[in-house]
PDB file of C-alpha atoms in Angstrom:
ATOM      1  CA  SER A   5       0.000   0.000   0.000  1.00 79.00           C
ATOM      2  CA  GLY A   6       1.349   3.360  -1.035  1.00 85.00           C
ATOM      3  CA  ASP A   7      -0.246   4.961   2.002  1.00 89.00           C
ATOM      4  CA  MET A   8       1.727   2.669   4.314  1.00 91.00           C
ATOM      5  CA  LEU A   9       4.961   3.168   2.380  1.00 95.00           C
ATOM      6  CA  ILE A  10       4.704   6.942   2.557  1.00 97.00           C
ATOM      7  CA  GLY A  11       3.575   6.714   6.189  1.00 96.00           C
ATOM      8  CA  SER A  12       6.811   4.849   6.934  1.00 96.00           C
ATOM      9  CA  LEU A  13       8.830   7.570   5.187  1.00 98.00           C
ATOM     10  CA  LEU A  14       7.057  10.214   7.269  1.00 98.00           C
ATOM     11  CA  ASP A  15       7.980   8.238  10.394  1.00 96.00           C
ATOM     12  CA  ALA A  16      11.579   8.175   9.151  1.00 97.00           C
ATOM     13  CA  GLY A  17      11.687  11.980   8.936  1.00 97.00           C
ATOM     14  CA  LEU A  18      10.123  12.973   5.622  1.00 98.00           C
ATOM     15  CA  ARG A  19       8.259  16.248   6.032  1.00 98.00           C
ATOM     16  CA  LEU A  20       4.723  16.276   4.604  1.00 98.00           C
ATOM     17  CA  GLU A  21       5.235  19.882   3.460  1.00 98.00           C
ATOM     18  CA  ASP A  22       8.288  18.863   1.416  1.00 98.00           C
ATOM     19  CA  LEU A  23       6.362  16.016  -0.193  1.00 98.00           C
ATOM     20  CA  GLN A  24       3.452  18.330  -1.046  1.00 97.00           C
ATOM     21  CA  ARG A  25       5.822  20.853  -2.624  1.00 97.00           C
ATOM     22  CA  GLU A  26       7.538  18.190  -4.750  1.00 96.00           C
ATOM     23  CA  LEU A  27       4.225  16.714  -5.931  1.00 97.00           C
ATOM     24  CA  GLY A  28       2.835  20.160  -6.773  1.00 96.00           C
ATOM     25  CA  GLY A  29       4.158  19.895 -10.314  1.00 96.00           C
ATOM     26  CA  LEU A  30       1.922  16.941 -11.163  1.00 96.00           C
ATOM     27  CA  ALA A  31      -0.946  18.090 -13.366  1.00 93.00           C
ATOM     28  CA  LEU A  32      -3.468  16.619 -10.937  1.00 92.00           C
ATOM     29  CA  SER A  33      -6.036  18.476  -8.902  1.00 89.00           C
ATOM     30  CA  GLY A  34      -8.805  17.735  -6.469  1.00 89.00           C
ATOM     31  CA  TYR A  35      -6.725  16.071  -3.781  1.00 92.00           C
ATOM     32  CA  THR A  36      -5.138  16.913  -0.455  1.00 94.00           C
ATOM     33  CA  LEU A  37      -2.491  15.115   1.560  1.00 96.00           C
ATOM     34  CA  ARG A  38      -2.661  14.534   5.277  1.00 96.00           C
ATOM     35  CA  ALA A  39      -0.950  12.432   7.895  1.00 97.00           C
ATOM     36  CA  GLU A  40      -2.013  11.434  11.380  1.00 95.00           C
ATOM     37  CA  PRO A  41      -0.649   9.359  14.236  1.00 94.00           C
ATOM     38  CA  TRP A  42      -1.963   5.823  14.097  1.00 91.00           C
ATOM     39  CA  GLU A  43      -1.929   2.744  16.304  1.00 92.00           C
ATOM     40  CA  GLN A  44      -2.933  -0.825  15.572  1.00 87.00           C
ATOM     41  CA  HIS A  45      -2.198  -3.818  17.789  1.00 89.00           C
ATOM     42  CA  HIS A  46      -0.117  -1.533  20.052  1.00 92.00           C
ATOM     43  CA  ILE A  47       2.158  -0.566  17.162  1.00 91.00           C
ATOM     44  CA  HIS A  48       2.438   3.158  16.524  1.00 92.00           C
ATOM     45  CA  GLY A  49       3.090   4.787  13.188  1.00 94.00           C
ATOM     46  CA  THR A  50       1.878   7.452  10.800  1.00 95.00           C
ATOM     47  CA  ARG A  51      -1.130   6.937   8.577  1.00 94.00           C
ATOM     48  CA  PHE A  52      -0.850   8.846   5.307  1.00 96.00           C
ATOM     49  CA  HIS A  53      -3.947   9.788   3.318  1.00 95.00           C
ATOM     50  CA  VAL A  54      -4.584  11.119  -0.157  1.00 94.00           C
ATOM     51  CA  ASP A  55      -8.063  12.608   0.084  1.00 92.00           C
ATOM     52  CA  VAL A  56      -9.606  12.803  -3.386  1.00 91.00           C
ATOM     53  CA  GLU A  57     -12.624  14.993  -4.089  1.00 87.00           C
ATOM     54  CA  LEU A  58     -13.934  13.050  -7.088  1.00 77.00           C
ATOM     55  CA  GLU A  59     -14.942   9.430  -6.682  1.00 72.00           C
ATOM     56  CA  GLU A  60     -14.992   8.801 -10.436  1.00 73.00           C
ATOM     57  CA  GLN A  61     -11.432   8.729 -11.770  1.00 75.00           C
ATOM     58  CA  PRO A  62     -10.399   8.699 -15.423  1.00 79.00           C
ATOM     59  CA  HIS A  63      -8.991   5.451 -16.780  1.00 80.00           C
ATOM     60  CA  ARG A  64      -5.526   6.370 -17.893  1.00 90.00           C
ATOM     61  CA  HIS A  65      -3.123   4.653 -20.272  1.00 92.00           C
ATOM     62  CA  LEU A  66       0.583   4.330 -19.561  1.00 94.00           C
ATOM     63  CA  SER A  67       1.299   7.199 -21.964  1.00 95.00           C
ATOM     64  CA  ASP A  68      -1.056   9.475 -19.975  1.00 94.00           C
ATOM     65  CA  ILE A  69       0.729   8.718 -16.717  1.00 95.00           C
ATOM     66  CA  GLU A  70       4.176   9.033 -18.290  1.00 96.00           C
ATOM     67  CA  ALA A  71       3.165  12.471 -19.605  1.00 96.00           C
ATOM     68  CA  LEU A  72       1.966  13.528 -16.125  1.00 96.00           C
ATOM     69  CA  ILE A  73       5.278  12.434 -14.626  1.00 97.00           C
ATOM     70  CA  ALA A  74       7.389  13.997 -17.394  1.00 97.00           C
ATOM     71  CA  GLY A  75       5.587  17.323 -17.016  1.00 97.00           C
ATOM     72  CA  ALA A  76       5.878  17.460 -13.222  1.00 97.00           C
ATOM     73  CA  GLY A  77       9.306  19.087 -13.127  1.00 97.00           C
ATOM     74  CA  LEU A  78      10.745  16.281 -11.000  1.00 97.00           C
ATOM     75  CA  PRO A  79      14.455  15.489 -11.008  1.00 97.00           C
ATOM     76  CA  ALA A  80      15.244  13.131 -13.902  1.00 97.00           C
ATOM     77  CA  GLY A  81      15.987  10.183 -11.601  1.00 97.00           C
ATOM     78  CA  ASP A  82      12.634  10.498  -9.841  1.00 98.00           C
ATOM     79  CA  ALA A  83      10.728  10.775 -13.110  1.00 98.00           C
ATOM     80  CA  GLU A  84      12.527   7.739 -14.542  1.00 98.00           C
ATOM     81  CA  ARG A  85      11.924   5.605 -11.423  1.00 97.00           C
ATOM     82  CA  ALA A  86       8.242   6.528 -11.146  1.00 97.00           C
ATOM     83  CA  ALA A  87       7.655   5.916 -14.861  1.00 97.00           C
ATOM     84  CA  ALA A  88       9.498   2.570 -14.592  1.00 97.00           C
ATOM     85  CA  ILE A  89       7.131   1.472 -11.805  1.00 96.00           C
ATOM     86  CA  PHE A  90       4.108   2.255 -13.963  1.00 94.00           C
ATOM     87  CA  ARG A  91       5.744   0.483 -16.932  1.00 96.00           C
ATOM     88  CA  ARG A  92       6.216  -2.646 -14.785  1.00 96.00           C
ATOM     89  CA  VAL A  93       2.573  -2.561 -13.790  1.00 93.00           C
ATOM     90  CA  ALA A  94       1.509  -2.021 -17.417  1.00 94.00           C
ATOM     91  CA  GLU A  95       3.639  -4.963 -18.577  1.00 96.00           C
ATOM     92  CA  ALA A  96       2.117  -7.241 -15.939  1.00 95.00           C
ATOM     93  CA  GLU A  97      -1.419  -6.061 -16.720  1.00 91.00           C
ATOM     94  CA  ALA A  98      -0.824  -6.564 -20.446  1.00 95.00           C
ATOM     95  CA  HIS A  99       0.425 -10.090 -19.789  1.00 96.00           C
ATOM     96  CA  VAL A 100      -2.524 -11.183 -17.654  1.00 92.00           C
ATOM     97  CA  HIS A 101      -5.108  -9.514 -19.933  1.00 90.00           C
ATOM     98  CA  GLY A 102      -3.530 -10.805 -23.157  1.00 94.00           C
ATOM     99  CA  THR A 103      -3.027  -7.361 -24.665  1.00 94.00           C
ATOM    100  CA  THR A 104      -0.241  -4.861 -25.265  1.00 95.00           C
ATOM    101  CA  VAL A 105       1.152  -2.240 -22.911  1.00 95.00           C
ATOM    102  CA  ASP A 106      -0.324   0.500 -25.112  1.00 93.00           C
ATOM    103  CA  HIS A 107      -3.834  -0.916 -24.693  1.00 92.00           C
ATOM    104  CA  VAL A 108      -3.737  -1.321 -20.912  1.00 91.00           C
ATOM    105  CA  HIS A 109      -6.223   0.926 -19.107  1.00 84.00           C
ATOM    106  CA  PHE A 110      -5.143   1.742 -15.581  1.00 82.00           C
ATOM    107  CA  HIS A 111      -8.196   1.769 -13.364  1.00 69.00           C
ATOM    108  CA  GLU A 112      -7.306   1.925  -9.674  1.00 69.00           C
ATOM    109  CA  VAL A 113      -3.588   2.401 -10.454  1.00 62.00           C
ATOM    110  CA  GLY A 114      -4.416   5.308 -12.781  1.00 59.00           C
ATOM    111  CA  ALA A 115      -6.397   7.095 -10.100  1.00 85.00           C
ATOM    112  CA  VAL A 116      -5.054  10.211  -8.408  1.00 90.00           C
ATOM    113  CA  ASP A 117      -4.440   8.357  -5.125  1.00 90.00           C
ATOM    114  CA  SER A 118      -2.235   5.728  -6.761  1.00 90.00           C
ATOM    115  CA  ILE A 119      -0.284   8.235  -8.852  1.00 94.00           C
ATOM    116  CA  VAL A 120       0.402  10.353  -5.774  1.00 96.00           C
ATOM    117  CA  ASP A 121       1.365   7.249  -3.753  1.00 95.00           C
ATOM    118  CA  ILE A 122       3.825   5.929  -6.337  1.00 96.00           C
ATOM    119  CA  VAL A 123       5.405   9.239  -7.329  1.00 97.00           C
ATOM    120  CA  GLY A 124       5.360  10.362  -3.688  1.00 98.00           C
ATOM    121  CA  PHE A 125       7.221   7.265  -2.535  1.00 98.00           C
ATOM    122  CA  VAL A 126       9.924   7.752  -5.168  1.00 98.00           C
ATOM    123  CA  VAL A 127      10.245  11.434  -4.233  1.00 98.00           C
ATOM    124  CA  GLY A 128      10.252  10.625  -0.514  1.00 98.00           C
ATOM    125  CA  LEU A 129      13.096   8.140  -0.904  1.00 98.00           C
ATOM    126  CA  ARG A 130      15.195  10.817  -2.603  1.00 98.00           C
ATOM    127  CA  LEU A 131      14.341  13.476  -0.036  1.00 98.00           C
ATOM    128  CA  LEU A 132      15.482  11.129   2.733  1.00 98.00           C
ATOM    129  CA  GLY A 133      18.635  10.133   0.853  1.00 98.00           C
ATOM    130  CA  VAL A 134      17.606   6.467   0.591  1.00 97.00           C
ATOM    131  CA  GLU A 135      19.587   4.758  -2.156  1.00 95.00           C
ATOM    132  CA  ARG A 136      18.445   1.136  -1.714  1.00 94.00           C
ATOM    133  CA  VAL A 137      15.411  -0.571  -0.209  1.00 92.00           C
ATOM    134  CA  PHE A 138      15.405  -4.077   1.242  1.00 90.00           C
ATOM    135  CA  SER A 139      12.436  -6.200   2.252  1.00 88.00           C
ATOM    136  CA  SER A 140      11.744  -9.388   4.105  1.00 92.00           C
ATOM    137  CA  PRO A 141       9.615 -11.921   2.196  1.00 94.00           C
ATOM    138  CA  LEU A 142       6.285 -10.360   1.282  1.00 91.00           C
ATOM    139  CA  ALA A 143       3.070 -11.730   2.790  1.00 89.00           C
ATOM    140  CA  LEU A 144       0.815 -12.613  -0.129  1.00 89.00           C
ATOM    141  CA  GLY A 145      -2.515 -11.955   1.533  1.00 85.00           C
ATOM    142  CA  SER A 146      -5.721 -13.771   0.789  1.00 86.00           C
ATOM    143  CA  GLY A 147      -9.368 -13.178   0.165  1.00 89.00           C
ATOM    144  CA  PHE A 148     -10.846 -11.044  -2.568  1.00 90.00           C
ATOM    145  CA  VAL A 149     -10.951  -7.402  -3.628  1.00 85.00           C
ATOM    146  CA  GLN A 150     -13.597  -5.595  -5.654  1.00 85.00           C
ATOM    147  CA  THR A 151     -11.984  -3.827  -8.651  1.00 79.00           C
ATOM    148  CA  ALA A 152     -13.003  -2.227 -11.927  1.00 73.00           C
ATOM    149  CA  HIS A 153     -12.575  -5.717 -13.432  1.00 73.00           C
ATOM    150  CA  GLY A 154     -14.884  -7.248 -10.833  1.00 84.00           C
ATOM    151  CA  ARG A 155     -14.037  -9.459  -7.879  1.00 91.00           C
ATOM    152  CA  LEU A 156     -10.414 -10.616  -7.971  1.00 85.00           C
ATOM    153  CA  PRO A 157      -8.391 -12.847  -5.668  1.00 88.00           C
ATOM    154  CA  VAL A 158      -5.756 -11.345  -3.378  1.00 88.00           C
ATOM    155  CA  PRO A 159      -3.079 -11.157  -4.540  1.00 90.00           C
ATOM    156  CA  ALA A 160      -4.447 -10.122  -7.926  1.00 88.00           C
ATOM    157  CA  PRO A 161      -3.040 -11.835 -11.036  1.00 89.00           C
ATOM    158  CA  ALA A 162      -1.050  -8.754 -12.119  1.00 90.00           C
ATOM    159  CA  THR A 163       0.452  -8.483  -8.632  1.00 90.00           C
ATOM    160  CA  LEU A 164       1.596 -12.107  -8.820  1.00 93.00           C
ATOM    161  CA  GLU A 165       3.081 -11.411 -12.254  1.00 95.00           C
ATOM    162  CA  ILE A 166       5.062  -8.437 -10.911  1.00 94.00           C
ATOM    163  CA  LEU A 167       6.355 -10.490  -7.983  1.00 94.00           C
ATOM    164  CA  ALA A 168       7.338 -13.370 -10.267  1.00 94.00           C
ATOM    165  CA  ARG A 169       9.152 -11.097 -12.734  1.00 95.00           C
ATOM    166  CA  ALA A 170      11.039  -9.425  -9.884  1.00 93.00           C
ATOM    167  CA  GLY A 171      11.903 -12.750  -8.257  1.00 94.00           C
ATOM    168  CA  ALA A 172      10.576 -11.323  -4.986  1.00 93.00           C
ATOM    169  CA  PRO A 173      10.516 -13.735  -2.057  1.00 93.00           C
ATOM    170  CA  THR A 174       6.994 -14.300  -0.719  1.00 92.00           C
ATOM    171  CA  ARG A 175       5.299 -16.120   2.115  1.00 92.00           C
ATOM    172  CA  PRO A 176       1.685 -17.030   2.863  1.00 87.00           C
ATOM    173  CA  SER A 177      -0.252 -14.545   4.936  1.00 81.00           C
ATOM    174  CA  GLU A 178      -1.467 -15.470   8.384  1.00 72.00           C
ATOM    175  CA  ALA A 179      -4.362 -12.996   8.121  1.00 60.00           C
ATOM    176  CA  GLU A 180      -7.950 -14.132   7.972  1.00 53.00           C
ATOM    177  CA  LYS A 181      -9.620 -14.093   4.570  1.00 48.00           C
ATOM    178  CA  GLU A 182     -11.814 -11.098   3.960  1.00 48.00           C
ATOM    179  CA  ILE A 183     -13.243  -9.045   1.145  1.00 50.00           C
ATOM    180  CA  LEU A 184     -11.248  -5.846   0.756  1.00 50.00           C
ATOM    181  CA  THR A 185     -12.527  -2.677  -0.835  1.00 53.00           C
ATOM    182  CA  PRO A 186     -10.154  -0.097  -2.301  1.00 55.00           C
ATOM    183  CA  THR A 187      -9.711   3.123  -0.317  1.00 49.00           C
TER     184      THR A 187
END
């Protein structure tokens, strides 16, 4: 979750004001950023939110998102990393849907919240001086999520494709199965 990733960067010292300033060049409107202290199971952290005014989001193609990123005035490294993330997602989506990258419509990932999360995480890493990120094996999750394509298993097929292509280590989740709804 982009919200959790950026929340962790805020806990590590990223200033919300700096993130807002850096994201100001994105040609997106109708959203605000906020962060609040958060606790779950006696673990404290920061919960990051992208509050979006419009519920209906346009379905964007990779070229639309690349143009948003290219026009944002970000440092070249940030723009390249953010665009590469969206390209990876587009390649996985194209594979599972049996189409080409140019024909992939981003639904949830093309929404303002997801664009801000992905670009914001890349920007936040740079602002904190993080050069490499390491992870323990990823919990795969279970259950189902309601998407623009209907009810999909968790992890979704495109997510599994991304993990497989990256050779990311995974592990089963211990969480109870539930139906998740995007936020």
